[in-house]
Each structure stands twice: as C-alpha cells, then as structure tokens.
Amino acid sequence: RLGSICRARRSCSPSSHLAVGLCARRSGVLWLPVSPSMLPFTKKNQKFSDDMQDALLKDPRVQQSLAHAGEAALNDPEVQRQIAAACQEKFPEYAAAAGAQVKDWAKDPKVQAKAKEYGAAAVKWLGTAGDQMLKKIEQGPAGVRFLSFMASLASASLSVMSLLNVFSAIEHMVLYMVSVYQLIFSMTTMLFEMNPDWIVQIEEKTRLPVSSYQDVLLENAKFLSLTGGRGMFYVFQGTLWLAFASLTSLLELAVGLFLIFIGTLHVMMHFGIAPKDVATKMREGYERVRSQPAAGEPGSSR
C-alpha cells in the first residue's frame, strides 16, 4: 500500500530534497527524491517580481480603477480587488498572496508613485478616447422612438413564439430560421431607439456587451445610425414577416405592416418630411472621467 511522506535516507540530503516513500510491499520501500518546487503548494509567502508587478499594474481593469482612485491609488479597496482578480487570472499560484502583497506595495512610496502614474495615464487616455469615439445616432422624436421600440419588441416577441414551437423546425425550416434572424434584427433596432446612456448603464449593471455590440455595428453597419438606413431596415424586416403572412397568420401580418409603417416614418424623416433629433452616443463613463482631474493635477482630491 502507499505510504506517507517518510524521512530521507542518510545518502539523501534533507536540506536539498524531500524523500517520498512508496511502500511497494511490507518488506521494501522505494525512495524517490523530489524537489520541493515540484510539490503542489500555493506560494503564499513568495515575493512578486518587478515584471509581475508591472503586468498587474498594466492590466486595463486595474488602470481604470486607479484612474478613479486618484490619490488613494493602491490604498483604494476597489484597486486592491481588481489587482487580486488580475493576479488570479495571470498568476493563479500567487493569488493567495495578492492581498498582502498589495498592502505592502501601498506602503512603498515608489510603487505608489508608479501606480499613480498609471492612473493618470489612464485618465488622459479615456478623455481623448471619448473625443475620438464620439458617435452620433439619428433618432426621431420621443413618440416615434417609442413606436419604433414597440414595433421591434413585437417582432422579437413573435420571433420567440415561433422559436418555442420546435416542431415547426421540421415542418417549416425556412420560417424557423427567419425567426432566428428576426430576433437578432429586432434586438438590434431596439438598441438604436433606446437612450444611449441607458445602453451604457445596462452594460455596467448586467455585464452584457450591448454597448460594445452597438459600437461594432456603428463601425461596420453605419446605415443603422441614420434614419434613412434604419428605416429601410425596418421595411426589410416587415417584408420578411409579410412573406409568411396570410389571413390565418394575423400576427405576422400585423407585425409586418407595423414595421413597414415605422420604416416609412424613418425614411420620411431622412428626407426632412418629419422632424428628427440627433442623440449623441457617449462612451462608457466618458463625461464622468473627463470631469475628474487626473491624479497629481491641481484640484484633484480623494
């Protein structure tokens, strides 16, 4: 049977090796010298190297928390939490020592100064990034936006109802696939009719990349940001539902006509026949970050 860890024989130096005894039988023991570094223990008392320190402080989440921490820097609980999370991802064997290590860094003026530099750089980058990534989404008046949102919501609901009928995937595979497309299309248009600030708040609270998804669309499908382009997209969605509508499929008929009506309104607004508003899509935390002075600048306080 397997034995427990035994003491080393005289020929093996206890200071350099640990001997593991494996009892093959009662009368014989096989001695295997094993290096301590090979044993699976956590490095709770190990010091972090300078490279590890830089890797953790350069983590985007850590820098963002440093930007908000200001003069507190490494003493800020949120900064310490983000460093621990980054350590868990990058250096999991040192995760147990991360909390104590950060507190030691907070007592070191040089490390604190380095952390504040990273925080100040993050503040400046976020400020300029907000200017560069500023986007505009053409939206109609509140009433038109509400009707557009409800039309997209109706389309999404109809898509979900169709998808729940799994047997239709066998009988009407094409209609089932169209329902998948329509669900994605309707959720997309709902984003462009919402208040841009709400989208950022939704991503912050739910961690769903809705704002990032919209950013991708703004870069690669810019027509959705224009009332004319989005109007034609509404018409396209409506015609897809009408293609499968009939007198016995009144829901598809109603939703299809509703979407075409909304699309027509947007096309009219594009040509100036109806009034329109321009809603500015702000980047996450842009105004909040710009209003805060960088760490070390006059007027900064924490």
XYZ file of C-alpha atoms in Angstrom:
302
model
C 0.000 0.000 0.000
C 1.068 3.586 -0.476
C 2.918 5.039 2.482
C 3.015 8.602 3.697
C 5.919 11.009 3.289
C 8.911 9.463 5.063
C 12.227 10.786 6.169
C 15.111 10.615 3.721
C 17.888 8.116 3.951
C 21.370 9.210 5.033
C 22.550 9.300 1.416
C 19.983 11.970 0.576
C 20.437 15.459 1.981
C 17.245 16.575 3.797
C 18.048 20.209 3.041
C 18.057 19.714 -0.698
C 15.404 17.052 -1.236
C 12.292 15.557 0.257
C 12.052 11.803 0.125
C 8.734 10.262 -0.735
C 8.394 6.653 0.310
C 6.176 4.384 -1.688
C 5.580 1.075 0.079
C 5.506 -1.497 -2.697
C 5.336 -4.254 -0.158
C 5.780 -4.534 3.573
C 9.448 -5.528 3.332
C 10.629 -2.958 0.763
C 10.487 0.813 0.324
C 11.308 2.737 -2.839
C 12.864 6.134 -2.118
C 12.277 8.882 -4.680
C 13.984 12.251 -4.055
C 11.647 15.032 -5.105
C 12.457 18.733 -5.447
C 10.269 20.988 -3.280
C 9.362 23.066 -6.347
C 7.586 20.011 -7.733
C 5.125 19.850 -4.860
C 1.681 21.479 -5.494
C 1.527 24.194 -2.863
C 0.476 27.822 -3.183
C 3.110 30.500 -2.935
C 1.627 32.394 -0.039
C 4.896 33.810 1.215
C 6.619 34.414 -2.115
C 7.505 37.947 -3.206
C 6.237 39.277 -6.500
C 8.892 40.122 -9.091
C 9.079 43.523 -10.774
C 7.788 42.020 -14.019
C 4.763 40.595 -12.220
C 4.150 43.935 -10.569
C 4.213 45.739 -13.924
C 1.943 43.133 -15.515
C -0.662 43.609 -12.782
C -0.491 47.407 -12.779
C -0.802 47.493 -16.574
C -3.979 45.413 -16.528
C -6.769 47.549 -18.103
C -9.180 46.941 -15.220
C -6.540 47.860 -12.669
C -5.665 51.041 -14.547
C -9.311 52.022 -14.793
C -9.746 51.566 -11.048
C -6.545 53.549 -10.446
C -7.947 56.351 -12.592
C -10.972 56.608 -10.296
C -8.962 56.109 -7.096
C -6.935 59.290 -7.528
C -4.513 59.984 -4.661
C -5.613 56.876 -2.773
C -4.090 54.689 -5.501
C -3.166 51.299 -4.037
C -4.933 52.073 -0.751
C -8.282 52.082 -2.558
C -10.271 48.855 -1.862
C -11.523 48.642 -5.450
C -7.970 48.869 -6.776
C -6.901 46.088 -4.430
C -9.844 43.967 -5.549
C -9.001 44.442 -9.232
C -5.335 43.593 -8.642
C -6.357 40.411 -6.825
C -8.648 39.480 -9.724
C -5.900 40.163 -12.265
C -3.458 38.095 -10.211
C -5.937 35.223 -10.125
C -6.017 35.253 -13.936
C -2.357 35.918 -14.708
C -0.566 34.284 -11.781
C -3.009 31.890 -10.079
C -0.278 30.257 -7.975
C 0.339 33.645 -6.313
C -3.349 34.536 -5.825
C -3.286 33.704 -2.112
C -0.516 36.226 -1.527
C -2.025 39.023 -3.647
C -3.876 40.775 -0.809
C -0.882 41.018 1.490
C 1.400 41.982 -1.398
C -0.797 44.905 -2.460
C -0.810 46.226 1.095
C 2.989 46.080 1.090
C 3.066 47.950 -2.200
C 0.770 50.608 -0.755
C 3.388 51.298 1.929
C 6.145 51.687 -0.665
C 6.327 55.300 -1.963
C 7.971 54.213 -5.220
C 5.280 51.682 -6.040
C 2.567 54.152 -5.071
C 4.097 56.737 -7.399
C 4.192 54.205 -10.226
C 0.541 53.293 -9.639
C -0.487 56.968 -9.698
C 1.355 57.421 -12.989
C -0.594 54.541 -14.493
C -3.828 56.028 -13.158
C -3.079 59.479 -14.571
C -2.221 57.966 -17.949
C -5.488 56.039 -17.931
C -7.462 59.228 -17.209
C -5.839 61.055 -20.118
C -6.370 58.137 -22.475
C -10.031 57.802 -21.566
C -10.541 61.513 -22.102
C -9.067 61.504 -25.595
C -10.696 58.197 -26.449
C -14.071 59.715 -25.642
C -13.463 62.516 -28.146
C -12.259 60.088 -30.803
C -15.046 57.548 -30.280
C -17.871 60.081 -30.082
C -20.684 58.861 -32.301
C -23.989 60.254 -33.421
C -27.169 58.294 -33.891
C -30.050 59.902 -35.688
C -33.254 59.341 -33.790
C -36.765 60.620 -34.213
C -38.923 62.418 -31.632
C -39.856 60.611 -28.424
C -43.161 59.425 -29.860
C -41.550 57.918 -32.959
C -38.834 56.277 -30.869
C -41.476 54.725 -28.627
C -43.441 53.360 -31.593
C -40.226 52.040 -33.161
C -39.202 50.347 -29.931
C -42.647 48.749 -29.589
C -42.515 47.537 -33.196
C -39.136 45.900 -32.589
C -40.414 44.443 -29.318
C -43.442 42.978 -31.119
C -41.159 41.472 -33.760
C -38.888 39.991 -31.069
C -41.888 38.531 -29.217
C -43.245 36.974 -32.398
C -39.817 35.505 -33.111
C -39.624 33.949 -29.651
C -43.112 32.470 -30.057
C -42.072 30.910 -33.351
C -38.831 29.564 -31.897
C -40.627 27.949 -28.957
C -42.537 25.785 -31.430
C -39.651 23.387 -32.044
C -41.800 21.127 -34.228
C -42.018 23.905 -36.812
C -38.275 23.490 -37.350
C -39.103 20.173 -39.018
C -42.191 21.279 -40.908
C -41.065 24.818 -41.847
C -37.294 25.012 -41.521
C -37.058 28.247 -43.526
C -39.631 30.031 -41.372
C -37.853 28.810 -38.258
C -34.514 30.234 -39.475
C -36.196 33.513 -40.409
C -37.460 33.743 -36.831
C -33.875 33.468 -35.611
C -32.815 36.272 -37.937
C -35.784 38.427 -36.983
C -34.996 38.057 -33.288
C -31.455 39.337 -33.862
C -32.675 42.133 -36.152
C -35.356 43.324 -33.730
C -32.999 43.317 -30.726
C -30.543 45.341 -32.814
C -33.038 48.019 -33.810
C -34.246 48.254 -30.211
C -30.728 49.320 -29.211
C -30.752 52.168 -31.724
C -34.076 53.505 -30.439
C -33.036 53.497 -26.782
C -31.402 56.383 -24.969
C -27.626 55.909 -25.485
C -26.989 56.493 -21.776
C -29.332 53.628 -20.913
C -27.293 51.243 -23.060
C -24.112 52.117 -21.177
C -25.900 51.640 -17.842
C -27.275 48.262 -18.941
C -23.778 47.066 -19.825
C -22.402 48.313 -16.499
C -25.100 46.573 -14.439
C -25.592 43.336 -16.381
C -22.086 42.910 -17.862
C -23.748 42.148 -21.195
C -21.706 43.680 -24.051
C -24.670 45.575 -25.511
C -22.804 48.859 -25.893
C -19.800 47.073 -27.407
C -22.123 45.307 -29.838
C -23.617 48.637 -30.860
C -20.130 50.076 -31.329
C -19.305 47.243 -33.729
C -22.466 47.984 -35.696
C -21.659 51.686 -35.818
C -18.281 50.868 -37.335
C -19.389 48.152 -39.757
C -23.085 48.899 -40.389
C -23.198 52.670 -40.249
C -26.507 52.799 -42.128
C -28.224 51.763 -38.883
C -27.219 55.063 -37.289
C -29.093 57.008 -39.994
C -32.842 57.375 -40.028
C -32.978 56.539 -43.728
C -30.882 53.407 -43.453
C -32.648 52.212 -40.328
C -35.996 52.937 -41.997
C -35.154 50.663 -44.917
C -34.059 48.019 -42.412
C -37.472 48.254 -40.718
C -39.144 47.830 -44.104
C -36.951 44.807 -44.806
C -37.966 43.201 -41.507
C -41.614 43.909 -42.259
C -41.464 42.290 -45.689
C -39.883 39.171 -44.158
C -42.906 38.742 -41.898
C -45.338 39.501 -44.730
C -43.689 36.812 -46.842
C -45.065 34.232 -44.400
C -48.288 36.050 -43.508
C -51.770 35.030 -44.517
C -55.342 35.526 -43.425
C -54.788 32.764 -40.905
C -51.491 34.240 -39.707
C -52.723 37.589 -38.491
C -49.799 38.167 -36.093
C -47.229 38.008 -38.896
C -49.444 40.279 -40.992
C -49.912 42.850 -38.217
C -46.261 42.943 -37.169
C -45.107 43.125 -40.785
C -47.368 46.080 -41.592
C -46.381 47.801 -38.334
C -42.672 47.523 -39.193
C -43.245 48.848 -42.713
C -45.154 51.812 -41.260
C -42.269 52.573 -38.865
C -39.776 52.233 -41.697
C -41.759 54.663 -43.822
C -41.717 57.219 -40.992
C -37.930 56.957 -40.732
C -37.439 57.374 -44.478
C -39.663 60.464 -44.385
C -37.566 61.886 -41.538
C -34.427 61.221 -43.557
C -35.723 63.448 -46.354
C -36.821 66.141 -43.902
C -40.550 65.475 -44.197
C -40.794 64.778 -40.454
C -38.766 66.321 -37.594
C -35.851 64.421 -36.126
C -33.476 64.710 -33.206
C -29.829 63.762 -33.058
C -28.922 61.744 -29.955
C -25.268 61.593 -29.028
C -23.962 58.182 -28.099
C -21.439 58.670 -25.310
C -18.747 56.188 -24.478
C -18.903 54.401 -21.096
C -18.060 56.790 -18.309
C -16.769 59.416 -20.736
C -18.261 62.529 -19.199
C -17.619 61.278 -15.677
C -13.948 60.638 -16.394
C -13.388 63.936 -18.193
C -14.907 65.873 -15.309
C -12.386 64.369 -12.878
C -8.871 65.845 -12.816
C -6.005 63.408 -13.247
C -4.118 62.212 -10.196
C -1.496 64.706 -9.191
C -3.087 67.626 -11.089
C -4.295 70.784 -9.322
C -7.784 70.424 -7.959
C -7.635 66.675 -7.617
C -8.776 65.330 -4.293
C -9.639 61.948 -2.931
